[in-house]
């Protein structure tokens, strides 16, 4: 038993002997000579005096609760700690909020954009297949795709596995912590799941290698590098671009044996992609949400009264609609926002297609496809 525990037990026993001798705490000036707390022979006895006696009694009362089971002092007894306020994301001042609201009533945005105008959108790919980085204004998103052979789910033996994982690190904002999902991270993950996975953009049946035994598990890790508003739209572009850019290793199945080939042995194959959905987010302002802004910045998001995210493909097919709380918005305004989102999705889709084509040409210099194109040009 540790020395500290022994000392606590000594004080506790002294206090119990005191109560047994006196029956109740004595009044000041009537300290009995039998008082064990004032026994001069005790090595743990404090100085004489009524105030010091009551101090010792108080100490014994405090620590008596810790001695109910000394052997379990460290495992079951916990000292309550004061509540610690977790760091919150920096909020804009009241004057800034009022300025933003006043500017919007005069049809002016603080960055000079129109109400229905996106910030500059750029897309780049890494040296490896399946790595895409998107910049939407000052918002930066990195998406990385990986794949491995695993066992399919029991209730879906003919489908592969596809999942999207989001990560908002403390480097982005003090409000985000490692292994502690915030509301922003959860909502981002859900919207991406509904837009990409549940809409059937990726053919999961093509990921099956052996029914009920082997399949591909495709995972997309979304890393937020910089947060300046509208994470959903930027993350969706990054996820779709990374999946279309990704190449999985080629495989062959012989009986019960699955062989996975390296890139040097066989050319990796792209995923079976059916359509490309993209998210477009609108923010609403005013007492009744009568003003709609496209691609709100982080400061503009602090004063919005509602938000509306619609996911579409280039053909105008709606994949999902999400309005996450806030004031009620007129249905006619929502239809107008959806019509405007259709135009933006076509523009984003063309940009992604162009970037993918440019990257394919850069990687294929002097390769087989370059020879085929040169042969076609000579024949024409």
mmCIF file of C-alpha atoms in Angstrom:
data_model
loop_
_atom_site.group_PDB
_atom_site.id
_atom_site.type_symbol
_atom_site.label_atom_id
_atom_site.label_comp_id
_atom_site.label_asym_id
_atom_site.label_seq_id
_atom_site.Cartn_x
_atom_site.Cartn_y
_atom_site.Cartn_z
ATOM 1 C CA UNK A 1 0.000 0.000 0.000
ATOM 2 C CA UNK A 2 1.336 3.442 -0.814
ATOM 3 C CA UNK A 3 2.555 5.833 1.863
ATOM 4 C CA UNK A 4 -0.087 8.465 1.038
ATOM 5 C CA UNK A 5 -2.876 5.938 1.531
ATOM 6 C CA UNK A 6 -1.465 4.875 4.944
ATOM 7 C CA UNK A 7 -1.368 8.488 6.137
ATOM 8 C CA UNK A 8 -4.958 9.043 5.066
ATOM 9 C CA UNK A 9 -6.031 5.938 6.988
ATOM 10 C CA UNK A 10 -4.211 7.170 10.108
ATOM 11 C CA UNK A 11 -6.055 10.474 10.035
ATOM 12 C CA UNK A 12 -9.332 8.714 9.371
ATOM 13 C CA UNK A 13 -8.833 6.392 12.371
ATOM 14 C CA UNK A 14 -7.967 9.347 14.606
ATOM 15 C CA UNK A 15 -11.135 11.105 13.590
ATOM 16 C CA UNK A 16 -13.235 8.000 14.321
ATOM 17 C CA UNK A 17 -11.578 7.596 17.763
ATOM 18 C CA UNK A 18 -12.315 11.231 18.461
ATOM 19 C CA UNK A 19 -16.013 10.760 17.741
ATOM 20 C CA UNK A 20 -16.061 7.595 19.877
ATOM 21 C CA UNK A 21 -14.533 9.458 22.821
ATOM 22 C CA UNK A 22 -16.494 12.700 22.669
ATOM 23 C CA UNK A 23 -19.694 11.618 20.924
ATOM 24 C CA UNK A 24 -19.812 14.945 19.065
ATOM 25 C CA UNK A 25 -17.362 17.716 18.243
ATOM 26 C CA UNK A 26 -16.707 19.764 21.397
ATOM 27 C CA UNK A 27 -17.163 23.466 21.683
ATOM 28 C CA UNK A 28 -14.077 25.688 21.516
ATOM 29 C CA UNK A 29 -12.138 25.602 24.743
ATOM 30 C CA UNK A 30 -13.393 22.165 25.793
ATOM 31 C CA UNK A 31 -10.907 19.964 24.026
ATOM 32 C CA UNK A 32 -10.599 16.707 25.948
ATOM 33 C CA UNK A 33 -7.251 15.339 26.955
ATOM 34 C CA UNK A 34 -8.357 12.111 25.297
ATOM 35 C CA UNK A 35 -8.543 13.885 21.966
ATOM 36 C CA UNK A 36 -6.369 11.771 19.642
ATOM 37 C CA UNK A 37 -5.999 14.682 17.285
ATOM 38 C CA UNK A 38 -4.150 16.588 19.989
ATOM 39 C CA UNK A 39 -2.067 13.737 21.280
ATOM 40 C CA UNK A 40 1.451 15.115 21.617
ATOM 41 C CA UNK A 41 2.917 11.661 21.148
ATOM 42 C CA UNK A 42 1.455 11.299 17.686
ATOM 43 C CA UNK A 43 3.845 12.068 14.873
ATOM 44 C CA UNK A 44 0.927 13.273 12.733
ATOM 45 C CA UNK A 45 -0.585 15.559 15.381
ATOM 46 C CA UNK A 46 -0.885 19.261 14.517
ATOM 47 C CA UNK A 47 -0.347 22.073 17.005
ATOM 48 C CA UNK A 48 -2.864 22.528 19.825
ATOM 49 C CA UNK A 49 -5.800 24.872 19.449
ATOM 50 C CA UNK A 50 -9.487 24.713 18.624
ATOM 51 C CA UNK A 51 -9.130 26.160 15.103
ATOM 52 C CA UNK A 52 -6.419 23.663 14.215
ATOM 53 C CA UNK A 53 -8.550 20.847 15.648
ATOM 54 C CA UNK A 54 -11.463 21.771 13.397
ATOM 55 C CA UNK A 55 -9.061 22.047 10.462
ATOM 56 C CA UNK A 56 -7.858 18.493 11.123
ATOM 57 C CA UNK A 57 -11.437 17.257 11.435
ATOM 58 C CA UNK A 58 -12.294 18.864 8.114
ATOM 59 C CA UNK A 59 -9.315 17.240 6.446
ATOM 60 C CA UNK A 60 -10.375 13.867 7.830
ATOM 61 C CA UNK A 61 -13.922 14.349 6.560
ATOM 62 C CA UNK A 62 -12.683 15.235 3.095
ATOM 63 C CA UNK A 63 -10.401 12.238 2.784
ATOM 64 C CA UNK A 64 -12.670 9.739 4.510
ATOM 65 C CA UNK A 65 -14.581 9.214 1.280
ATOM 66 C CA UNK A 66 -11.373 8.082 -0.405
ATOM 67 C CA UNK A 67 -10.809 5.337 2.163
ATOM 68 C CA UNK A 68 -13.978 3.311 1.672
ATOM 69 C CA UNK A 69 -11.901 0.886 -0.366
ATOM 70 C CA UNK A 70 -8.177 1.778 -0.280
ATOM 71 C CA UNK A 71 -7.308 -0.984 -2.720
ATOM 72 C CA UNK A 72 -9.544 0.624 -5.341
ATOM 73 C CA UNK A 73 -8.423 4.174 -4.709
ATOM 74 C CA UNK A 74 -6.955 4.641 -8.182
ATOM 75 C CA UNK A 75 -9.472 2.549 -10.157
ATOM 76 C CA UNK A 76 -12.865 3.626 -8.781
ATOM 77 C CA UNK A 77 -12.343 6.911 -6.968
ATOM 78 C CA UNK A 78 -12.029 9.907 -9.256
ATOM 79 C CA UNK A 79 -11.519 13.488 -8.183
ATOM 80 C CA UNK A 80 -14.005 15.711 -10.031
ATOM 81 C CA UNK A 81 -12.177 18.152 -12.268
ATOM 82 C CA UNK A 82 -13.448 21.599 -13.228
ATOM 83 C CA UNK A 83 -15.157 21.842 -16.584
ATOM 84 C CA UNK A 84 -12.818 22.902 -19.376
ATOM 85 C CA UNK A 85 -14.243 25.010 -22.164
ATOM 86 C CA UNK A 86 -13.115 23.617 -25.503
ATOM 87 C CA UNK A 87 -11.749 26.145 -28.003
ATOM 88 C CA UNK A 88 -14.384 27.545 -30.290
ATOM 89 C CA UNK A 89 -14.076 28.804 -33.787
ATOM 90 C CA UNK A 90 -13.399 32.519 -33.937
ATOM 91 C CA UNK A 91 -16.580 34.466 -34.574
ATOM 92 C CA UNK A 92 -16.846 37.757 -36.362
ATOM 93 C CA UNK A 93 -17.713 40.801 -34.287
ATOM 94 C CA UNK A 94 -21.173 42.290 -33.935
ATOM 95 C CA UNK A 95 -20.155 45.295 -36.025
ATOM 96 C CA UNK A 96 -18.978 43.026 -38.845
ATOM 97 C CA UNK A 97 -22.243 41.105 -38.760
ATOM 98 C CA UNK A 98 -24.235 44.307 -38.937
ATOM 99 C CA UNK A 99 -22.067 45.581 -41.780
ATOM 100 C CA UNK A 100 -22.574 42.367 -43.763
ATOM 101 C CA UNK A 101 -26.333 42.490 -43.316
ATOM 102 C CA UNK A 102 -26.499 46.150 -44.301
ATOM 103 C CA UNK A 103 -24.335 45.568 -47.374
ATOM 104 C CA UNK A 104 -26.530 42.682 -48.524
ATOM 105 C CA UNK A 105 -29.652 44.806 -48.263
ATOM 106 C CA UNK A 106 -27.932 47.168 -50.708
ATOM 107 C CA UNK A 107 -27.089 44.250 -53.064
ATOM 108 C CA UNK A 108 -23.362 44.369 -52.261
ATOM 109 C CA UNK A 109 -21.099 41.486 -51.209
ATOM 110 C CA UNK A 110 -17.917 42.229 -49.287
ATOM 111 C CA UNK A 111 -15.726 40.531 -51.914
ATOM 112 C CA UNK A 112 -17.401 42.327 -54.828
ATOM 113 C CA UNK A 113 -19.101 39.264 -56.316
ATOM 114 C CA UNK A 114 -22.617 39.112 -57.624
ATOM 115 C CA UNK A 115 -25.229 37.229 -55.626
ATOM 116 C CA UNK A 116 -25.172 34.347 -58.145
ATOM 117 C CA UNK A 117 -21.419 34.142 -58.694
ATOM 118 C CA UNK A 118 -18.912 31.499 -57.607
ATOM 119 C CA UNK A 119 -15.442 32.243 -56.353
ATOM 120 C CA UNK A 120 -12.541 31.150 -58.610
ATOM 121 C CA UNK A 121 -12.499 27.341 -58.773
ATOM 122 C CA UNK A 122 -9.310 25.431 -59.590
ATOM 123 C CA UNK A 123 -8.537 21.714 -59.746
ATOM 124 C CA UNK A 124 -5.215 19.892 -59.738
ATOM 125 C CA UNK A 125 -4.066 16.278 -59.611
ATOM 126 C CA UNK A 126 -1.126 14.660 -57.868
ATOM 127 C CA UNK A 127 1.517 12.391 -59.290
ATOM 128 C CA UNK A 128 -0.364 9.337 -58.038
ATOM 129 C CA UNK A 129 -3.705 8.317 -59.437
ATOM 130 C CA UNK A 130 -6.660 9.273 -57.283
ATOM 131 C CA UNK A 131 -5.278 12.431 -55.653
ATOM 132 C CA UNK A 132 -7.148 15.669 -56.350
ATOM 133 C CA UNK A 133 -6.854 19.118 -54.795
ATOM 134 C CA UNK A 134 -9.569 21.748 -55.159
ATOM 135 C CA UNK A 135 -9.337 25.445 -54.355
ATOM 136 C CA UNK A 136 -12.543 27.447 -54.082
ATOM 137 C CA UNK A 137 -11.428 30.924 -53.184
ATOM 138 C CA UNK A 138 -9.396 30.391 -50.009
ATOM 139 C CA UNK A 139 -11.058 27.053 -49.252
ATOM 140 C CA UNK A 140 -8.754 24.111 -50.041
ATOM 141 C CA UNK A 141 -9.749 20.443 -50.104
ATOM 142 C CA UNK A 142 -7.579 17.388 -50.755
ATOM 143 C CA UNK A 143 -9.172 14.043 -51.682
ATOM 144 C CA UNK A 144 -7.236 10.777 -51.918
ATOM 145 C CA UNK A 145 -8.658 7.457 -53.144
ATOM 146 C CA UNK A 146 -7.336 4.064 -52.081
ATOM 147 C CA UNK A 147 -8.471 0.495 -52.741
ATOM 148 C CA UNK A 148 -7.818 -2.912 -51.242
ATOM 149 C CA UNK A 149 -9.190 -6.425 -51.647
ATOM 150 C CA UNK A 150 -11.459 -7.487 -48.801
ATOM 151 C CA UNK A 151 -14.566 -9.531 -47.964
ATOM 152 C CA UNK A 152 -17.938 -8.025 -49.003
ATOM 153 C CA UNK A 153 -20.789 -7.408 -46.590
ATOM 154 C CA UNK A 154 -22.944 -10.450 -45.875
ATOM 155 C CA UNK A 155 -26.153 -8.698 -46.976
ATOM 156 C CA UNK A 156 -24.524 -7.481 -50.229
ATOM 157 C CA UNK A 157 -22.439 -10.377 -51.539
ATOM 158 C CA UNK A 158 -22.401 -9.071 -55.135
ATOM 159 C CA UNK A 159 -21.354 -5.489 -54.308
ATOM 160 C CA UNK A 160 -18.041 -3.959 -53.425
ATOM 161 C CA UNK A 161 -17.487 -1.532 -50.568
ATOM 162 C CA UNK A 162 -17.371 2.221 -51.036
ATOM 163 C CA UNK A 163 -16.992 4.766 -48.244
ATOM 164 C CA UNK A 164 -16.121 8.433 -47.812
ATOM 165 C CA UNK A 165 -14.196 9.628 -44.751
ATOM 166 C CA UNK A 166 -13.847 13.330 -43.911
ATOM 167 C CA UNK A 167 -11.225 14.905 -41.693
ATOM 168 C CA UNK A 168 -11.128 18.448 -40.333
ATOM 169 C CA UNK A 169 -7.853 18.865 -38.475
ATOM 170 C CA UNK A 170 -7.061 21.469 -35.781
ATOM 171 C CA UNK A 171 -4.801 23.202 -38.321
ATOM 172 C CA UNK A 172 -7.941 24.382 -40.116
ATOM 173 C CA UNK A 173 -9.634 25.825 -37.034
ATOM 174 C CA UNK A 174 -9.325 25.526 -33.224
ATOM 175 C CA UNK A 175 -12.923 24.271 -33.205
ATOM 176 C CA UNK A 176 -11.865 20.996 -34.844
ATOM 177 C CA UNK A 177 -10.110 18.238 -32.881
ATOM 178 C CA UNK A 178 -8.603 14.908 -33.814
ATOM 179 C CA UNK A 179 -11.005 11.959 -33.331
ATOM 180 C CA UNK A 180 -13.770 14.332 -32.216
ATOM 181 C CA UNK A 181 -16.226 14.862 -35.086
ATOM 182 C CA UNK A 182 -17.936 18.232 -34.980
ATOM 183 C CA UNK A 183 -21.332 19.087 -36.408
ATOM 184 C CA UNK A 184 -19.694 20.582 -39.495
ATOM 185 C CA UNK A 185 -17.727 17.392 -40.155
ATOM 186 C CA UNK A 186 -20.769 15.136 -39.675
ATOM 187 C CA UNK A 187 -22.956 17.202 -42.011
ATOM 188 C CA UNK A 188 -20.198 17.313 -44.626
ATOM 189 C CA UNK A 189 -19.798 13.539 -44.519
ATOM 190 C CA UNK A 190 -23.545 12.936 -44.801
ATOM 191 C CA UNK A 191 -23.990 15.247 -47.769
ATOM 192 C CA UNK A 192 -21.095 13.648 -49.624
ATOM 193 C CA UNK A 193 -22.466 10.181 -48.896
ATOM 194 C CA UNK A 194 -25.898 11.106 -50.251
ATOM 195 C CA UNK A 195 -24.492 12.860 -53.297
ATOM 196 C CA UNK A 196 -21.913 10.330 -54.466
ATOM 197 C CA UNK A 197 -22.602 6.955 -52.892
ATOM 198 C CA UNK A 198 -26.394 6.837 -52.612
ATOM 199 C CA UNK A 199 -26.929 8.373 -56.036
ATOM 200 C CA UNK A 200 -25.208 5.393 -57.654
ATOM 201 C CA UNK A 201 -22.457 7.428 -59.276
ATOM 202 C CA UNK A 202 -20.032 4.554 -58.740
ATOM 203 C CA UNK A 203 -21.061 1.100 -59.934
ATOM 204 C CA UNK A 204 -20.368 -0.947 -56.806
ATOM 205 C CA UNK A 205 -21.236 -4.221 -58.538
ATOM 206 C CA UNK A 206 -18.167 -3.782 -60.745
ATOM 207 C CA UNK A 207 -16.040 -3.927 -57.583
ATOM 208 C CA UNK A 208 -17.055 -7.546 -56.904
ATOM 209 C CA UNK A 209 -14.333 -10.124 -57.624
ATOM 210 C CA UNK A 210 -15.856 -13.302 -56.159
ATOM 211 C CA UNK A 211 -19.461 -13.252 -54.966
ATOM 212 C CA UNK A 212 -19.563 -13.291 -51.180
ATOM 213 C CA UNK A 213 -15.793 -13.850 -50.865
ATOM 214 C CA UNK A 214 -13.674 -11.137 -52.446
ATOM 215 C CA UNK A 215 -14.315 -7.578 -53.559
ATOM 216 C CA UNK A 216 -12.647 -4.196 -53.847
ATOM 217 C CA UNK A 217 -13.062 -1.757 -50.958
ATOM 218 C CA UNK A 218 -12.725 1.792 -52.305
ATOM 219 C CA UNK A 219 -12.171 4.545 -49.768
ATOM 220 C CA UNK A 220 -12.012 8.306 -50.278
ATOM 221 C CA UNK A 221 -10.264 10.368 -47.590
ATOM 222 C CA UNK A 222 -11.278 14.028 -47.664
ATOM 223 C CA UNK A 223 -8.859 16.407 -45.923
ATOM 224 C CA UNK A 224 -9.829 20.040 -45.351
ATOM 225 C CA UNK A 225 -6.670 22.118 -45.666
ATOM 226 C CA UNK A 226 -8.232 25.580 -45.424
ATOM 227 C CA UNK A 227 -11.759 26.601 -44.439
ATOM 228 C CA UNK A 228 -13.165 29.815 -45.886
ATOM 229 C CA UNK A 229 -16.754 28.702 -46.385
ATOM 230 C CA UNK A 230 -18.716 26.334 -48.638
ATOM 231 C CA UNK A 231 -16.871 23.152 -47.753
ATOM 232 C CA UNK A 232 -19.589 20.969 -49.292
ATOM 233 C CA UNK A 233 -19.250 22.197 -52.877
ATOM 234 C CA UNK A 234 -15.450 22.122 -52.862
ATOM 235 C CA UNK A 235 -15.307 18.687 -51.221
ATOM 236 C CA UNK A 236 -17.805 17.233 -53.699
ATOM 237 C CA UNK A 237 -15.729 18.404 -56.671
ATOM 238 C CA UNK A 238 -12.604 16.929 -55.074
ATOM 239 C CA UNK A 239 -14.267 13.557 -54.383
ATOM 240 C CA UNK A 240 -15.743 13.188 -57.875
ATOM 241 C CA UNK A 241 -12.520 14.275 -59.586
ATOM 242 C CA UNK A 242 -10.389 11.944 -57.455
ATOM 243 C CA UNK A 243 -12.652 8.950 -58.143
ATOM 244 C CA UNK A 244 -12.641 9.584 -61.879
ATOM 245 C CA UNK A 245 -8.874 10.043 -61.818
ATOM 246 C CA UNK A 246 -8.226 6.885 -59.782
ATOM 247 C CA UNK A 247 -6.924 3.647 -61.302
ATOM 248 C CA UNK A 248 -7.198 0.371 -59.419
ATOM 249 C CA UNK A 249 -4.830 -2.569 -60.027
ATOM 250 C CA UNK A 250 -5.903 -5.094 -62.611
ATOM 251 C CA UNK A 251 -6.947 -8.525 -61.345
ATOM 252 C CA UNK A 252 -7.633 -12.029 -62.604
ATOM 253 C CA UNK A 253 -9.702 -14.814 -61.037
ATOM 254 C CA UNK A 254 -8.894 -18.492 -61.497
ATOM 255 C CA UNK A 255 -11.083 -20.794 -59.454
ATOM 256 C CA UNK A 256 -10.780 -19.634 -55.852
ATOM 257 C CA UNK A 257 -7.588 -17.674 -56.496
ATOM 258 C CA UNK A 258 -7.580 -13.890 -57.049
ATOM 259 C CA UNK A 259 -4.404 -12.385 -58.496
ATOM 260 C CA UNK A 260 -3.695 -8.658 -58.170
ATOM 261 C CA UNK A 261 -1.174 -7.288 -60.671
ATOM 262 C CA UNK A 262 1.161 -4.375 -60.147
ATOM 263 C CA UNK A 263 1.272 -1.363 -62.447
ATOM 264 C CA UNK A 264 4.435 -2.736 -64.056
ATOM 265 C CA UNK A 265 2.756 -6.042 -64.872
ATOM 266 C CA UNK A 266 -0.568 -4.748 -66.144
ATOM 267 C CA UNK A 267 -2.072 -1.337 -66.812
ATOM 268 C CA UNK A 268 -4.330 -0.234 -63.920
ATOM 269 C CA UNK A 269 -8.006 0.145 -64.793
ATOM 270 C CA UNK A 270 -10.354 3.048 -64.008
ATOM 271 C CA UNK A 271 -13.465 2.677 -61.872
ATOM 272 C CA UNK A 272 -16.831 2.032 -63.494
ATOM 273 C CA UNK A 273 -18.273 5.535 -63.285
ATOM 274 C CA UNK A 274 -21.926 6.140 -64.227
ATOM 275 C CA UNK A 275 -22.508 9.884 -63.745
ATOM 276 C CA UNK A 276 -20.906 12.878 -62.044
ATOM 277 C CA UNK A 277 -23.043 14.653 -59.420
ATOM 278 C CA UNK A 278 -21.949 18.003 -57.981
ATOM 279 C CA UNK A 279 -23.223 20.017 -55.032
ATOM 280 C CA UNK A 280 -24.332 23.633 -55.249
ATOM 281 C CA UNK A 281 -25.023 25.460 -51.979
ATOM 282 C CA UNK A 282 -27.139 28.585 -51.535
ATOM 283 C CA UNK A 283 -27.287 30.732 -48.401
ATOM 284 C CA UNK A 284 -30.314 32.830 -47.450
ATOM 285 C CA UNK A 285 -30.407 36.196 -45.706
ATOM 286 C CA UNK A 286 -33.002 38.604 -44.428
ATOM 287 C CA UNK A 287 -35.684 38.130 -41.815
ATOM 288 C CA UNK A 288 -37.646 35.783 -44.075
ATOM 289 C CA UNK A 289 -34.751 34.435 -46.134
ATOM 290 C CA UNK A 290 -35.730 36.444 -49.188
ATOM 291 C CA UNK A 291 -32.130 36.994 -50.376
ATOM 292 C CA UNK A 292 -30.159 34.057 -51.833
ATOM 293 C CA UNK A 293 -26.375 34.004 -52.224
ATOM 294 C CA UNK A 294 -24.351 31.429 -54.118
ATOM 295 C CA UNK A 295 -21.104 30.089 -52.657
ATOM 296 C CA UNK A 296 -21.062 31.986 -49.367
ATOM 297 C CA UNK A 297 -17.705 32.717 -47.775
ATOM 298 C CA UNK A 298 -16.983 31.883 -44.141
ATOM 299 C CA UNK A 299 -17.933 35.344 -42.916
ATOM 300 C CA UNK A 300 -21.136 35.296 -44.935
ATOM 301 C CA UNK A 301 -22.023 31.923 -43.425
ATOM 302 C CA UNK A 302 -21.910 33.474 -39.950
ATOM 303 C CA UNK A 303 -24.929 35.686 -40.674
ATOM 304 C CA UNK A 304 -27.016 33.368 -42.871
ATOM 305 C CA UNK A 305 -30.498 32.434 -41.677
ATOM 306 C CA UNK A 306 -30.709 29.204 -43.722
ATOM 307 C CA UNK A 307 -28.806 27.162 -46.304
ATOM 308 C CA UNK A 308 -29.868 24.943 -49.187
ATOM 309 C CA UNK A 309 -27.732 22.326 -50.955
ATOM 310 C CA UNK A 310 -28.837 20.635 -54.166
ATOM 311 C CA UNK A 311 -26.861 17.934 -55.983
ATOM 312 C CA UNK A 312 -27.259 17.477 -59.731
ATOM 313 C CA UNK A 313 -25.432 16.012 -62.696
ATOM 314 C CA UNK A 314 -24.814 17.658 -66.045
ATOM 315 C CA UNK A 315 -28.149 16.348 -67.374
ATOM 316 C CA UNK A 316 -30.088 18.252 -64.724
ATOM 317 C CA UNK A 317 -31.044 15.138 -62.745
ATOM 318 C CA UNK A 318 -31.443 15.928 -59.045
ATOM 319 C CA UNK A 319 -29.557 13.495 -56.802
ATOM 320 C CA UNK A 320 -30.347 14.984 -53.405
ATOM 321 C CA UNK A 321 -31.709 18.131 -51.749
ATOM 322 C CA UNK A 322 -30.818 19.211 -48.221
ATOM 323 C CA UNK A 323 -32.010 22.211 -46.232
ATOM 324 C CA UNK A 324 -30.345 22.091 -42.856
ATOM 325 C CA UNK A 325 -32.668 23.986 -40.552
ATOM 326 C CA UNK A 326 -33.041 27.745 -40.424
ATOM 327 C CA UNK A 327 -36.047 29.846 -41.355
ATOM 328 C CA UNK A 328 -38.661 28.675 -43.834
ATOM 329 C CA UNK A 329 -37.813 29.681 -47.412
ATOM 330 C CA UNK A 330 -40.347 30.305 -50.157
ATOM 331 C CA UNK A 331 -40.748 27.333 -52.515
ATOM 332 C CA UNK A 332 -40.548 29.548 -55.604
ATOM 333 C CA UNK A 333 -37.152 30.838 -54.462
ATOM 334 C CA UNK A 334 -35.919 27.268 -53.964
ATOM 335 C CA UNK A 335 -36.967 26.389 -57.515
ATOM 336 C CA UNK A 336 -35.080 29.406 -58.838
ATOM 337 C CA UNK A 337 -32.003 28.339 -56.897
ATOM 338 C CA UNK A 338 -32.266 24.828 -58.340
ATOM 339 C CA UNK A 339 -32.483 26.239 -61.863
ATOM 340 C CA UNK A 340 -29.408 28.376 -61.223
ATOM 341 C CA UNK A 341 -27.582 25.358 -59.804
ATOM 342 C CA UNK A 342 -28.164 23.464 -63.053
ATOM 343 C CA UNK A 343 -26.183 26.083 -64.956
ATOM 344 C CA UNK A 344 -23.327 26.004 -62.446
ATOM 345 C CA UNK A 345 -23.149 22.199 -62.485
ATOM 346 C CA UNK A 346 -22.697 22.178 -66.255
ATOM 347 C CA UNK A 347 -19.846 24.667 -65.949
ATOM 348 C CA UNK A 348 -18.174 22.667 -63.160
ATOM 349 C CA UNK A 349 -18.592 19.412 -65.083
ATOM 350 C CA UNK A 350 -16.931 20.872 -68.167
ATOM 351 C CA UNK A 351 -14.043 22.164 -66.075
ATOM 352 C CA UNK A 352 -13.480 18.758 -64.442
ATOM 353 C CA UNK A 353 -13.631 16.967 -67.800
ATOM 354 C CA UNK A 354 -11.079 19.378 -69.233
ATOM 355 C CA UNK A 355 -8.678 18.938 -66.302
ATOM 356 C CA UNK A 356 -8.937 15.149 -66.516
ATOM 357 C CA UNK A 357 -8.205 15.237 -70.229
ATOM 358 C CA UNK A 358 -5.197 17.500 -69.734
ATOM 359 C CA UNK A 359 -3.804 15.236 -67.030
ATOM 360 C CA UNK A 360 -4.292 12.152 -69.217
ATOM 361 C CA UNK A 361 -2.374 13.802 -72.059
ATOM 362 C CA UNK A 362 0.425 14.807 -69.717
ATOM 363 C CA UNK A 363 0.806 11.256 -68.405
ATOM 364 C CA UNK A 364 0.553 9.624 -71.836
ATOM 365 C CA UNK A 365 3.315 11.486 -73.644
ATOM 366 C CA UNK A 366 5.037 8.969 -75.882
ATOM 367 C CA UNK A 367 2.758 6.138 -74.753
ATOM 368 C CA UNK A 368 0.386 3.870 -76.638
ATOM 369 C CA UNK A 369 -2.425 6.419 -76.792
ATOM 370 C CA UNK A 370 -0.044 9.017 -78.211
ATOM 371 C CA UNK A 371 0.974 6.606 -80.981
ATOM 372 C CA UNK A 372 -2.661 5.865 -81.809
ATOM 373 C CA UNK A 373 -3.496 9.567 -81.989
ATOM 374 C CA UNK A 374 -0.498 10.209 -84.244
ATOM 375 C CA UNK A 375 -1.568 7.328 -86.505
ATOM 376 C CA UNK A 376 -5.086 8.730 -86.750
ATOM 377 C CA UNK A 377 -3.743 12.173 -87.604
ATOM 378 C CA UNK A 378 -1.570 10.737 -90.405
ATOM 379 C CA UNK A 379 -4.508 8.810 -91.853
ATOM 380 C CA UNK A 380 -6.723 11.872 -91.819
#
